[in-house]
Amino acid sequence: MAVQWVLVCHGLVTLVVVISFLCGQWPIFQGTPIQRIHHFLTYGAYDYFLRFIGVVFGTKGTNAILSIEYFCCDRPNPILQLIYVGILGGTYYFIAKSSFSYIPGYYLSGIHRYTSLVAVAVGVLLFFLSSFSDPGTIKAENVSQYLSSYPYDNIIYSEKECSTCQIPKPARSKHCSICNRCVARFDHHCGWMNNCIGERNNRYFMAFLLWHLLICIYGSVALGLVLAGRVKELRVVHILTVYYGIEKDFKSLAPHVVQWLLGAYNTQILLMVFLAIVSLLLAGFFSYHAKLCLTNTTTNETFKWQEYISWQKKLHEAKASAEALKASISEMSSEKKPSQSKWKAFFRRSPLEEVEVVTKNNVYDRGFFHNLCEIIFPFSTRSSFSRTKLKNG
């Protein structure tokens, strides 16, 4: 049983590290160990690595690493796209090589040989749509339509000009420093797609996440049914109970069945665990972006709102502190004022406790149905968009 516990511990550690690396910056993990592990993996470890290179190889070594970082992180490149293709193709290859010989089986029909291939093909199609479709590039020819479609809220967006593109900057847009273009309803730049996620291709990105979540669930369940079918077909439970005298109950049989599966079908188990872990990651990522879509918010706007609310809270706290200080000075300097009851002074609210609560006022949230339609049918794909002209005055 020691081997099984080692595998379980290894899986849990791997899960924590992967989640921390990919999702540690999400607002839900703020102030948690997940965020601290993410900071170490993305900044701390890299900083120590740079120092080590500087000590061993000097300035030339450090500059070489920084050049590689610039190419990988600050310029468009297909590295993560190739990694995605490798992961998808490699996973499908190992599943086909290790498990297709058992299909059809006790629980799975032969059609799953073909449905799995179709599922992967659809996933690749959605990947290409997300990667190579226009995210909603703003140009001089269409900027007036975007200005009309996305009015300024004068809270986190106000009228300004893009200093790089030298055109007016519509609300909800952002100039992507990696792609070097302004993108309408900018969400984020996705390295896996080597493309920005914006107004026009957010629907493909969401479909990509949902489909790959379903593929991973389908793959892990199918592999589980393959293993269950092998246990049934080879009469493992019968052999354990009749020939080895194991009691016929789950608590007694489970460790022996698992041990047998780990010895005979370790490849399938590793693939099943891998797909299950990826399913959890995709479920969290898809749920986060689905919530953003249904509230008509983008990832970029989430951080903008956090900065705005934090700034407003500090501003209100500063005003409350000034009022409290002013009241204290006034009480100390007032000599003719009759002494106040100790009980009244004790229960009197401090001005610091009356700080105004700052709330998020998203003017772009127009309800579930309209928000969903804006994702599925972006403004720039509608016939009315080309006829829209910016109203002056």
mmCIF file of C-alpha atoms in Angstrom:
data_model
loop_
_atom_site.group_PDB
_atom_site.id
_atom_site.type_symbol
_atom_site.label_atom_id
_atom_site.label_comp_id
_atom_site.label_asym_id
_atom_site.label_seq_id
_atom_site.Cartn_x
_atom_site.Cartn_y
_atom_site.Cartn_z
ATOM 1 C CA MET A 1 0.000 0.000 0.000
ATOM 2 C CA ALA A 2 3.028 2.315 0.346
ATOM 3 C CA VAL A 3 3.223 2.713 -3.441
ATOM 4 C CA GLN A 4 -0.415 3.733 -3.653
ATOM 5 C CA TRP A 5 0.015 6.404 -0.952
ATOM 6 C CA VAL A 6 3.110 7.733 -2.725
ATOM 7 C CA LEU A 7 1.092 8.035 -5.946
ATOM 8 C CA VAL A 8 -1.773 9.769 -4.119
ATOM 9 C CA CYS A 9 0.607 12.265 -2.450
ATOM 10 C CA HIS A 10 2.392 12.857 -5.749
ATOM 11 C CA GLY A 11 -0.945 13.542 -7.452
ATOM 12 C CA LEU A 12 -2.059 15.990 -4.756
ATOM 13 C CA VAL A 13 1.246 17.896 -4.837
ATOM 14 C CA THR A 14 1.121 18.031 -8.640
ATOM 15 C CA LEU A 15 -2.475 19.290 -8.500
ATOM 16 C CA VAL A 16 -1.584 22.059 -6.027
ATOM 17 C CA VAL A 17 1.436 23.165 -8.063
ATOM 18 C CA VAL A 18 -0.476 23.187 -11.366
ATOM 19 C CA ILE A 19 -3.447 25.066 -9.890
ATOM 20 C CA SER A 20 -1.108 27.554 -8.195
ATOM 21 C CA PHE A 21 0.832 28.182 -11.395
ATOM 22 C CA LEU A 22 -2.172 28.541 -13.715
ATOM 23 C CA CYS A 23 -4.827 30.016 -11.408
ATOM 24 C CA GLY A 24 -2.965 31.584 -8.474
ATOM 25 C CA GLN A 25 -3.582 35.132 -9.731
ATOM 26 C CA TRP A 26 -7.372 34.725 -9.745
ATOM 27 C CA PRO A 27 -9.207 37.003 -7.273
ATOM 28 C CA ILE A 28 -10.684 33.965 -5.485
ATOM 29 C CA PHE A 29 -7.188 32.892 -4.341
ATOM 30 C CA GLN A 30 -6.118 36.331 -3.115
ATOM 31 C CA GLY A 31 -4.352 36.118 0.263
ATOM 32 C CA THR A 32 -4.197 32.292 0.207
ATOM 33 C CA PRO A 33 -1.216 29.900 0.027
ATOM 34 C CA ILE A 34 -2.175 29.281 -3.620
ATOM 35 C CA GLN A 35 -1.408 32.925 -4.435
ATOM 36 C CA ARG A 36 1.912 32.788 -2.552
ATOM 37 C CA ILE A 37 2.962 29.603 -4.386
ATOM 38 C CA HIS A 38 1.989 31.261 -7.684
ATOM 39 C CA HIS A 39 4.107 34.319 -6.829
ATOM 40 C CA PHE A 40 7.092 32.115 -6.038
ATOM 41 C CA LEU A 41 6.707 30.037 -9.198
ATOM 42 C CA THR A 42 6.243 33.026 -11.524
ATOM 43 C CA TYR A 43 8.405 35.694 -9.871
ATOM 44 C CA GLY A 44 10.433 34.446 -6.888
ATOM 45 C CA ALA A 45 11.966 31.359 -8.475
ATOM 46 C CA TYR A 46 12.659 33.254 -11.713
ATOM 47 C CA ASP A 47 14.342 36.094 -9.787
ATOM 48 C CA TYR A 48 16.630 33.624 -7.983
ATOM 49 C CA PHE A 49 17.360 31.946 -11.335
ATOM 50 C CA LEU A 50 18.336 35.299 -12.898
ATOM 51 C CA ARG A 51 20.651 36.041 -9.985
ATOM 52 C CA PHE A 52 22.265 32.624 -10.330
ATOM 53 C CA ILE A 53 22.823 33.157 -14.076
ATOM 54 C CA GLY A 54 24.282 36.592 -13.346
ATOM 55 C CA VAL A 55 26.746 35.179 -10.835
ATOM 56 C CA VAL A 56 27.831 32.263 -13.055
ATOM 57 C CA PHE A 57 27.748 33.794 -16.557
ATOM 58 C CA GLY A 58 27.750 37.515 -15.872
ATOM 59 C CA THR A 59 25.852 40.227 -17.742
ATOM 60 C CA LYS A 60 25.880 38.384 -21.077
ATOM 61 C CA GLY A 61 24.091 35.391 -19.554
ATOM 62 C CA THR A 62 21.487 37.606 -17.895
ATOM 63 C CA ASN A 63 20.859 39.519 -21.141
ATOM 64 C CA ALA A 64 20.449 36.239 -23.036
ATOM 65 C CA ILE A 65 17.814 35.041 -20.572
ATOM 66 C CA LEU A 66 16.019 38.407 -20.732
ATOM 67 C CA SER A 67 16.024 38.208 -24.540
ATOM 68 C CA ILE A 68 14.413 34.768 -24.374
ATOM 69 C CA GLU A 69 11.865 36.092 -21.873
ATOM 70 C CA TYR A 70 11.047 39.011 -24.181
ATOM 71 C CA PHE A 71 10.455 36.664 -27.113
ATOM 72 C CA CYS A 72 8.367 34.196 -25.100
ATOM 73 C CA CYS A 73 6.310 36.633 -23.010
ATOM 74 C CA ASP A 74 6.264 40.039 -24.717
ATOM 75 C CA ARG A 75 6.012 39.190 -28.417
ATOM 76 C CA PRO A 76 3.583 36.999 -30.402
ATOM 77 C CA ASN A 77 4.993 33.483 -30.691
ATOM 78 C CA PRO A 78 3.564 29.998 -31.302
ATOM 79 C CA ILE A 79 5.336 28.200 -28.441
ATOM 80 C CA LEU A 80 2.248 27.556 -26.310
ATOM 81 C CA GLN A 81 0.222 26.721 -29.409
ATOM 82 C CA LEU A 82 2.725 23.999 -30.280
ATOM 83 C CA ILE A 83 2.656 22.764 -26.682
ATOM 84 C CA TYR A 84 -1.168 22.555 -26.858
ATOM 85 C CA VAL A 85 -1.002 20.547 -30.096
ATOM 86 C CA GLY A 86 1.624 18.278 -28.523
ATOM 87 C CA ILE A 87 -0.436 17.709 -25.354
ATOM 88 C CA LEU A 88 -3.648 17.042 -27.279
ATOM 89 C CA GLY A 89 -2.027 14.806 -29.898
ATOM 90 C CA GLY A 90 0.145 12.965 -27.363
ATOM 91 C CA THR A 91 -2.764 12.318 -25.003
ATOM 92 C CA TYR A 92 -4.961 11.000 -27.803
ATOM 93 C CA TYR A 93 -2.124 8.831 -29.136
ATOM 94 C CA PHE A 94 -1.432 7.201 -25.756
ATOM 95 C CA ILE A 95 -5.158 6.662 -25.119
ATOM 96 C CA ALA A 96 -5.591 5.057 -28.545
ATOM 97 C CA LYS A 97 -2.486 2.900 -28.173
ATOM 98 C CA SER A 98 -3.239 1.702 -24.638
ATOM 99 C CA SER A 99 -7.032 1.452 -24.608
ATOM 100 C CA PHE A 100 -8.517 1.119 -28.103
ATOM 101 C CA SER A 101 -7.693 -2.605 -28.098
ATOM 102 C CA TYR A 102 -10.262 -2.964 -25.267
ATOM 103 C CA ILE A 103 -12.985 -1.116 -27.216
ATOM 104 C CA PRO A 104 -15.594 -2.484 -27.726
ATOM 105 C CA GLY A 105 -15.630 -3.838 -24.210
ATOM 106 C CA TYR A 106 -17.992 -4.797 -21.438
ATOM 107 C CA TYR A 107 -19.249 -1.228 -20.868
ATOM 108 C CA LEU A 108 -18.215 0.607 -24.065
ATOM 109 C CA SER A 109 -19.304 0.018 -27.656
ATOM 110 C CA GLY A 110 -17.037 0.304 -30.670
ATOM 111 C CA ILE A 111 -18.510 3.665 -31.684
ATOM 112 C CA HIS A 112 -16.334 5.381 -29.070
ATOM 113 C CA ARG A 113 -13.309 4.805 -31.285
ATOM 114 C CA TYR A 114 -14.856 7.286 -33.741
ATOM 115 C CA THR A 115 -16.660 9.677 -31.392
ATOM 116 C CA SER A 116 -13.380 10.335 -29.573
ATOM 117 C CA LEU A 117 -11.699 11.295 -32.846
ATOM 118 C CA VAL A 118 -14.612 13.583 -33.779
ATOM 119 C CA ALA A 119 -14.469 15.203 -30.328
ATOM 120 C CA VAL A 120 -10.756 15.937 -30.706
ATOM 121 C CA ALA A 121 -11.294 17.291 -34.244
ATOM 122 C CA VAL A 122 -13.984 19.715 -32.996
ATOM 123 C CA GLY A 123 -11.643 20.821 -30.219
ATOM 124 C CA VAL A 124 -8.888 21.556 -32.752
ATOM 125 C CA LEU A 125 -11.386 23.495 -34.909
ATOM 126 C CA LEU A 126 -12.383 25.684 -31.941
ATOM 127 C CA PHE A 127 -8.689 26.166 -31.155
ATOM 128 C CA PHE A 128 -8.040 27.468 -34.668
ATOM 129 C CA LEU A 129 -11.099 29.735 -34.546
ATOM 130 C CA SER A 130 -9.935 31.244 -31.247
ATOM 131 C CA SER A 131 -6.328 31.559 -32.395
ATOM 132 C CA PHE A 132 -6.701 32.995 -35.883
ATOM 133 C CA SER A 133 -9.982 34.933 -35.838
ATOM 134 C CA ASP A 134 -10.026 38.711 -35.446
ATOM 135 C CA PRO A 135 -10.553 39.593 -31.750
ATOM 136 C CA GLY A 136 -12.082 42.937 -32.687
ATOM 137 C CA THR A 137 -9.227 45.108 -33.936
ATOM 138 C CA ILE A 138 -10.037 48.817 -33.774
ATOM 139 C CA LYS A 139 -8.931 50.849 -36.768
ATOM 140 C CA ALA A 140 -9.572 54.341 -38.058
ATOM 141 C CA GLU A 141 -12.238 52.890 -40.376
ATOM 142 C CA ASN A 142 -14.384 51.380 -37.592
ATOM 143 C CA VAL A 143 -13.501 53.410 -34.491
ATOM 144 C CA SER A 144 -16.627 55.589 -34.776
ATOM 145 C CA GLN A 145 -18.868 52.501 -34.752
ATOM 146 C CA TYR A 146 -17.124 51.126 -31.667
ATOM 147 C CA LEU A 147 -17.350 54.511 -29.929
ATOM 148 C CA SER A 148 -21.107 54.442 -30.505
ATOM 149 C CA SER A 149 -21.494 50.791 -29.457
ATOM 150 C CA TYR A 150 -19.524 51.163 -26.220
ATOM 151 C CA PRO A 151 -20.269 54.484 -24.465
ATOM 152 C CA TYR A 152 -18.028 55.739 -21.659
ATOM 153 C CA ASP A 153 -19.200 55.145 -18.099
ATOM 154 C CA ASN A 154 -16.937 57.942 -16.747
ATOM 155 C CA ILE A 155 -15.920 55.664 -13.899
ATOM 156 C CA ILE A 156 -13.301 53.263 -15.174
ATOM 157 C CA TYR A 157 -13.533 54.504 -18.770
ATOM 158 C CA SER A 158 -13.332 58.091 -19.940
ATOM 159 C CA GLU A 159 -12.715 59.743 -23.280
ATOM 160 C CA LYS A 160 -9.083 59.479 -24.352
ATOM 161 C CA GLU A 161 -6.851 58.691 -27.301
ATOM 162 C CA CYS A 162 -4.574 55.690 -27.777
ATOM 163 C CA SER A 163 -1.052 57.097 -27.711
ATOM 164 C CA THR A 164 0.223 54.262 -29.937
ATOM 165 C CA CYS A 165 -2.516 53.930 -32.563
ATOM 166 C CA GLN A 166 -3.285 57.691 -32.548
ATOM 167 C CA ILE A 167 -7.043 57.073 -32.686
ATOM 168 C CA PRO A 168 -9.832 57.641 -30.126
ATOM 169 C CA LYS A 169 -9.987 54.844 -27.562
ATOM 170 C CA PRO A 170 -13.516 53.368 -27.206
ATOM 171 C CA ALA A 171 -14.739 52.265 -23.800
ATOM 172 C CA ARG A 172 -13.889 48.666 -22.835
ATOM 173 C CA SER A 173 -10.996 48.593 -25.314
ATOM 174 C CA LYS A 174 -7.291 48.254 -24.599
ATOM 175 C CA HIS A 175 -4.082 48.481 -26.575
ATOM 176 C CA CYS A 176 -2.358 45.096 -26.379
ATOM 177 C CA SER A 177 1.392 45.636 -26.105
ATOM 178 C CA ILE A 178 2.069 42.087 -27.355
ATOM 179 C CA CYS A 179 -0.105 42.231 -30.487
ATOM 180 C CA ASN A 180 0.452 46.004 -30.888
ATOM 181 C CA ARG A 181 -3.184 46.822 -31.650
ATOM 182 C CA CYS A 182 -6.272 48.157 -29.930
ATOM 183 C CA VAL A 183 -8.888 45.483 -29.237
ATOM 184 C CA ALA A 184 -12.585 46.128 -28.622
ATOM 185 C CA ARG A 185 -14.065 44.736 -25.398
ATOM 186 C CA PHE A 186 -10.598 43.484 -24.501
ATOM 187 C CA ASP A 187 -10.606 40.549 -22.078
ATOM 188 C CA HIS A 188 -6.993 39.317 -22.014
ATOM 189 C CA HIS A 189 -4.137 38.204 -24.223
ATOM 190 C CA CYS A 190 -4.083 34.400 -24.291
ATOM 191 C CA GLY A 191 -0.665 32.849 -24.821
ATOM 192 C CA TRP A 192 -2.211 29.450 -25.605
ATOM 193 C CA MET A 193 -4.051 31.038 -28.538
ATOM 194 C CA ASN A 194 -1.255 33.477 -29.406
ATOM 195 C CA ASN A 195 -4.087 35.952 -29.807
ATOM 196 C CA CYS A 196 -6.100 38.511 -27.873
ATOM 197 C CA ILE A 197 -9.520 37.522 -26.574
ATOM 198 C CA GLY A 198 -11.894 40.336 -27.389
ATOM 199 C CA GLU A 199 -15.298 41.279 -28.693
ATOM 200 C CA ARG A 200 -15.344 39.111 -31.825
ATOM 201 C CA ASN A 201 -13.673 35.870 -30.670
ATOM 202 C CA ASN A 202 -14.777 35.609 -27.019
ATOM 203 C CA ARG A 203 -17.559 33.243 -28.139
ATOM 204 C CA TYR A 204 -15.019 30.890 -29.734
ATOM 205 C CA PHE A 205 -12.841 31.043 -26.632
ATOM 206 C CA MET A 206 -15.762 30.134 -24.345
ATOM 207 C CA ALA A 207 -16.790 27.313 -26.685
ATOM 208 C CA PHE A 208 -13.159 26.101 -26.670
ATOM 209 C CA LEU A 209 -13.073 25.996 -22.848
ATOM 210 C CA LEU A 210 -16.447 24.259 -22.543
ATOM 211 C CA TRP A 211 -15.683 21.697 -25.252
ATOM 212 C CA HIS A 212 -12.292 20.795 -23.813
ATOM 213 C CA LEU A 213 -13.851 20.464 -20.365
ATOM 214 C CA LEU A 214 -16.363 18.001 -21.828
ATOM 215 C CA ILE A 215 -13.608 16.147 -23.744
ATOM 216 C CA CYS A 216 -11.566 15.675 -20.567
ATOM 217 C CA ILE A 217 -14.600 14.454 -18.619
ATOM 218 C CA TYR A 218 -15.516 12.131 -21.482
ATOM 219 C CA GLY A 219 -11.963 10.762 -21.676
ATOM 220 C CA SER A 220 -11.607 10.157 -17.930
ATOM 221 C CA VAL A 221 -15.037 8.477 -17.704
ATOM 222 C CA ALA A 222 -14.341 6.347 -20.797
ATOM 223 C CA LEU A 223 -10.999 5.186 -19.377
ATOM 224 C CA GLY A 224 -12.702 4.396 -16.085
ATOM 225 C CA LEU A 225 -15.267 2.280 -17.923
ATOM 226 C CA VAL A 226 -12.478 0.504 -19.823
ATOM 227 C CA LEU A 227 -10.808 -0.418 -16.519
ATOM 228 C CA ALA A 228 -14.126 -1.439 -14.966
ATOM 229 C CA GLY A 229 -14.795 -3.592 -18.032
ATOM 230 C CA ARG A 230 -11.427 -5.335 -17.695
ATOM 231 C CA VAL A 231 -12.139 -6.075 -14.024
ATOM 232 C CA LYS A 232 -15.482 -7.555 -15.039
ATOM 233 C CA GLU A 233 -14.252 -9.499 -18.067
ATOM 234 C CA LEU A 234 -11.264 -11.033 -16.255
ATOM 235 C CA ARG A 235 -13.436 -11.845 -13.206
ATOM 236 C CA VAL A 236 -10.960 -10.206 -10.852
ATOM 237 C CA VAL A 237 -13.452 -9.980 -7.980
ATOM 238 C CA HIS A 238 -14.358 -13.671 -8.364
ATOM 239 C CA ILE A 239 -10.682 -14.693 -8.318
ATOM 240 C CA LEU A 240 -9.923 -12.579 -5.243
ATOM 241 C CA THR A 241 -12.877 -13.892 -3.266
ATOM 242 C CA VAL A 242 -12.734 -17.574 -4.300
ATOM 243 C CA TYR A 243 -9.008 -18.292 -4.691
ATOM 244 C CA TYR A 244 -7.512 -15.737 -2.283
ATOM 245 C CA GLY A 245 -10.234 -15.748 0.376
ATOM 246 C CA ILE A 246 -10.841 -11.960 0.319
ATOM 247 C CA GLU A 247 -14.144 -10.977 1.919
ATOM 248 C CA LYS A 248 -16.740 -9.911 -0.614
ATOM 249 C CA ASP A 249 -17.217 -6.307 0.508
ATOM 250 C CA PHE A 250 -15.969 -3.033 -0.929
ATOM 251 C CA LYS A 251 -13.633 -2.173 1.961
ATOM 252 C CA SER A 252 -11.770 -5.471 1.639
ATOM 253 C CA LEU A 253 -11.771 -5.751 -2.156
ATOM 254 C CA ALA A 254 -10.961 -2.140 -3.163
ATOM 255 C CA PRO A 255 -7.258 -2.099 -2.114
ATOM 256 C CA HIS A 256 -6.548 -5.373 -3.932
ATOM 257 C CA VAL A 257 -8.410 -4.326 -7.098
ATOM 258 C CA VAL A 258 -6.602 -0.971 -7.143
ATOM 259 C CA GLN A 259 -3.259 -2.708 -6.631
ATOM 260 C CA TRP A 260 -3.994 -5.060 -9.522
ATOM 261 C CA LEU A 261 -5.050 -2.162 -11.791
ATOM 262 C CA LEU A 262 -1.902 -0.182 -10.935
ATOM 263 C CA GLY A 263 0.230 -3.152 -11.888
ATOM 264 C CA ALA A 264 -1.606 -4.124 -15.071
ATOM 265 C CA TYR A 265 -3.027 -0.830 -16.410
ATOM 266 C CA ASN A 266 -0.854 1.946 -14.975
ATOM 267 C CA THR A 267 -0.828 3.888 -18.265
ATOM 268 C CA GLN A 268 -4.612 4.109 -18.357
ATOM 269 C CA ILE A 269 -4.746 5.167 -14.706
ATOM 270 C CA LEU A 270 -2.166 7.922 -15.221
ATOM 271 C CA LEU A 271 -4.087 9.194 -18.256
ATOM 272 C CA MET A 272 -7.371 9.083 -16.354
ATOM 273 C CA VAL A 273 -5.898 11.036 -13.400
ATOM 274 C CA PHE A 274 -4.314 13.554 -15.788
ATOM 275 C CA LEU A 275 -7.630 14.148 -17.573
ATOM 276 C CA ALA A 276 -9.467 14.443 -14.252
ATOM 277 C CA ILE A 277 -7.004 17.110 -13.014
ATOM 278 C CA VAL A 278 -7.267 19.058 -16.275
ATOM 279 C CA SER A 279 -11.072 18.786 -16.016
ATOM 280 C CA LEU A 280 -10.992 20.462 -12.594
ATOM 281 C CA LEU A 281 -8.779 23.264 -13.904
ATOM 282 C CA LEU A 282 -10.949 23.828 -16.960
ATOM 283 C CA ALA A 283 -14.119 23.738 -14.840
ATOM 284 C CA GLY A 284 -12.783 26.520 -12.625
ATOM 285 C CA PHE A 285 -11.502 28.577 -15.558
ATOM 286 C CA PHE A 286 -14.731 28.172 -17.551
ATOM 287 C CA SER A 287 -16.903 29.010 -14.527
ATOM 288 C CA TYR A 288 -14.885 32.175 -13.898
ATOM 289 C CA HIS A 289 -15.223 33.364 -17.504
ATOM 290 C CA ALA A 290 -18.888 32.310 -17.691
ATOM 291 C CA LYS A 291 -19.607 34.529 -14.691
ATOM 292 C CA LEU A 292 -17.801 37.405 -16.397
ATOM 293 C CA CYS A 293 -19.824 36.897 -19.590
ATOM 294 C CA LEU A 294 -23.162 36.722 -17.780
ATOM 295 C CA THR A 295 -22.410 39.941 -15.862
ATOM 296 C CA ASN A 296 -20.964 41.613 -18.990
ATOM 297 C CA THR A 297 -17.543 42.110 -17.445
ATOM 298 C CA THR A 298 -14.096 41.338 -18.798
ATOM 299 C CA THR A 299 -10.957 40.137 -17.055
ATOM 300 C CA ASN A 300 -9.376 43.518 -17.778
ATOM 301 C CA GLU A 301 -12.356 45.298 -16.205
ATOM 302 C CA THR A 302 -12.190 43.069 -13.120
ATOM 303 C CA PHE A 303 -8.750 44.448 -12.319
ATOM 304 C CA LYS A 304 -9.853 47.986 -13.207
ATOM 305 C CA TRP A 305 -12.780 47.737 -10.777
ATOM 306 C CA GLN A 306 -10.508 46.373 -8.054
ATOM 307 C CA GLU A 307 -8.153 49.343 -8.481
ATOM 308 C CA TYR A 308 -11.046 51.827 -8.572
ATOM 309 C CA ILE A 309 -12.785 50.429 -5.475
ATOM 310 C CA SER A 310 -9.485 50.237 -3.582
ATOM 311 C CA TRP A 311 -8.701 53.864 -4.472
ATOM 312 C CA GLN A 312 -12.203 55.041 -3.490
ATOM 313 C CA LYS A 313 -11.990 53.225 -0.152
ATOM 314 C CA LYS A 314 -8.660 54.871 0.622
ATOM 315 C CA LEU A 315 -10.085 58.251 -0.371
ATOM 316 C CA HIS A 316 -13.147 57.846 1.862
ATOM 317 C CA GLU A 317 -11.023 56.584 4.741
ATOM 318 C CA ALA A 318 -8.761 59.615 4.389
ATOM 319 C CA LYS A 319 -11.801 61.941 4.472
ATOM 320 C CA ALA A 320 -13.212 60.115 7.505
ATOM 321 C CA SER A 321 -9.846 60.360 9.285
ATOM 322 C CA ALA A 322 -9.719 64.079 8.584
ATOM 323 C CA GLU A 323 -13.264 64.503 9.953
ATOM 324 C CA ALA A 324 -12.395 62.483 13.061
ATOM 325 C CA LEU A 325 -9.265 64.559 13.673
ATOM 326 C CA LYS A 326 -11.214 67.776 13.158
ATOM 327 C CA ALA A 327 -13.906 66.641 15.639
ATOM 328 C CA SER A 328 -11.282 65.671 18.230
ATOM 329 C CA ILE A 329 -9.536 69.044 17.958
ATOM 330 C CA SER A 330 -12.882 70.825 18.182
ATOM 331 C CA GLU A 331 -13.805 68.949 21.388
ATOM 332 C CA MET A 332 -10.418 69.618 22.979
ATOM 333 C CA SER A 333 -10.514 73.338 22.177
ATOM 334 C CA SER A 334 -14.104 73.816 23.342
ATOM 335 C CA GLU A 335 -13.977 74.963 26.994
ATOM 336 C CA LYS A 336 -17.520 76.218 27.436
ATOM 337 C CA LYS A 337 -19.192 73.045 26.178
ATOM 338 C CA PRO A 338 -20.916 71.141 29.031
ATOM 339 C CA SER A 339 -19.390 67.776 29.878
ATOM 340 C CA GLN A 340 -20.966 64.922 27.946
ATOM 341 C CA SER A 341 -22.296 61.799 29.606
ATOM 342 C CA LYS A 342 -19.717 59.004 29.670
ATOM 343 C CA TRP A 343 -22.319 56.552 28.356
ATOM 344 C CA LYS A 344 -23.156 58.816 25.403
ATOM 345 C CA ALA A 345 -19.482 59.271 24.626
ATOM 346 C CA PHE A 346 -18.944 55.506 24.811
ATOM 347 C CA PHE A 347 -21.751 54.625 22.377
ATOM 348 C CA ARG A 348 -21.184 57.537 20.003
ATOM 349 C CA ARG A 349 -20.130 56.373 16.526
ATOM 350 C CA SER A 350 -16.703 57.393 15.388
ATOM 351 C CA PRO A 351 -16.481 59.162 12.009
ATOM 352 C CA LEU A 352 -14.096 56.370 10.966
ATOM 353 C CA GLU A 353 -16.979 53.898 11.298
ATOM 354 C CA GLU A 354 -19.139 55.924 8.900
ATOM 355 C CA VAL A 355 -16.969 55.381 5.845
ATOM 356 C CA GLU A 356 -19.139 55.222 2.740
ATOM 357 C CA VAL A 357 -19.357 51.755 1.197
ATOM 358 C CA VAL A 358 -17.972 51.720 -2.346
ATOM 359 C CA THR A 359 -19.989 49.555 -4.746
ATOM 360 C CA LYS A 360 -19.444 48.419 -8.321
ATOM 361 C CA ASN A 361 -21.769 50.143 -10.782
ATOM 362 C CA ASN A 362 -21.396 48.273 -14.070
ATOM 363 C CA VAL A 363 -23.452 50.183 -16.642
ATOM 364 C CA TYR A 364 -22.692 47.546 -19.292
ATOM 365 C CA ASP A 365 -24.568 44.814 -17.395
ATOM 366 C CA ARG A 366 -27.957 44.793 -19.140
ATOM 367 C CA GLY A 367 -29.293 41.519 -17.816
ATOM 368 C CA PHE A 368 -28.676 37.827 -18.446
ATOM 369 C CA PHE A 369 -30.279 37.610 -21.901
ATOM 370 C CA HIS A 370 -28.705 40.755 -23.402
ATOM 371 C CA ASN A 371 -25.301 39.922 -21.947
ATOM 372 C CA LEU A 372 -25.411 36.438 -23.467
ATOM 373 C CA CYS A 373 -26.507 37.803 -26.844
ATOM 374 C CA GLU A 374 -23.597 40.254 -26.814
ATOM 375 C CA ILE A 375 -21.182 37.313 -26.507
ATOM 376 C CA ILE A 376 -22.844 35.083 -29.104
ATOM 377 C CA PHE A 377 -23.673 37.927 -31.519
ATOM 378 C CA PRO A 378 -21.047 40.662 -31.063
ATOM 379 C CA PHE A 379 -21.951 44.205 -32.070
ATOM 380 C CA SER A 380 -19.461 44.268 -34.947
ATOM 381 C CA THR A 381 -21.038 41.200 -36.572
ATOM 382 C CA ARG A 382 -24.497 42.745 -36.700
ATOM 383 C CA SER A 383 -25.776 44.498 -39.809
ATOM 384 C CA SER A 384 -26.649 47.583 -37.760
ATOM 385 C CA PHE A 385 -22.978 48.046 -36.793
ATOM 386 C CA SER A 386 -21.865 49.094 -40.281
ATOM 387 C CA ARG A 387 -24.681 51.644 -40.443
ATOM 388 C CA THR A 388 -23.952 53.091 -37.033
ATOM 389 C CA LYS A 389 -22.384 56.531 -36.983
ATOM 390 C CA LEU A 390 -21.109 58.375 -34.015
ATOM 391 C CA LYS A 391 -23.544 61.037 -32.843
ATOM 392 C CA ASN A 392 -21.849 64.357 -32.347
ATOM 393 C CA GLY A 393 -22.875 66.726 -29.618
#
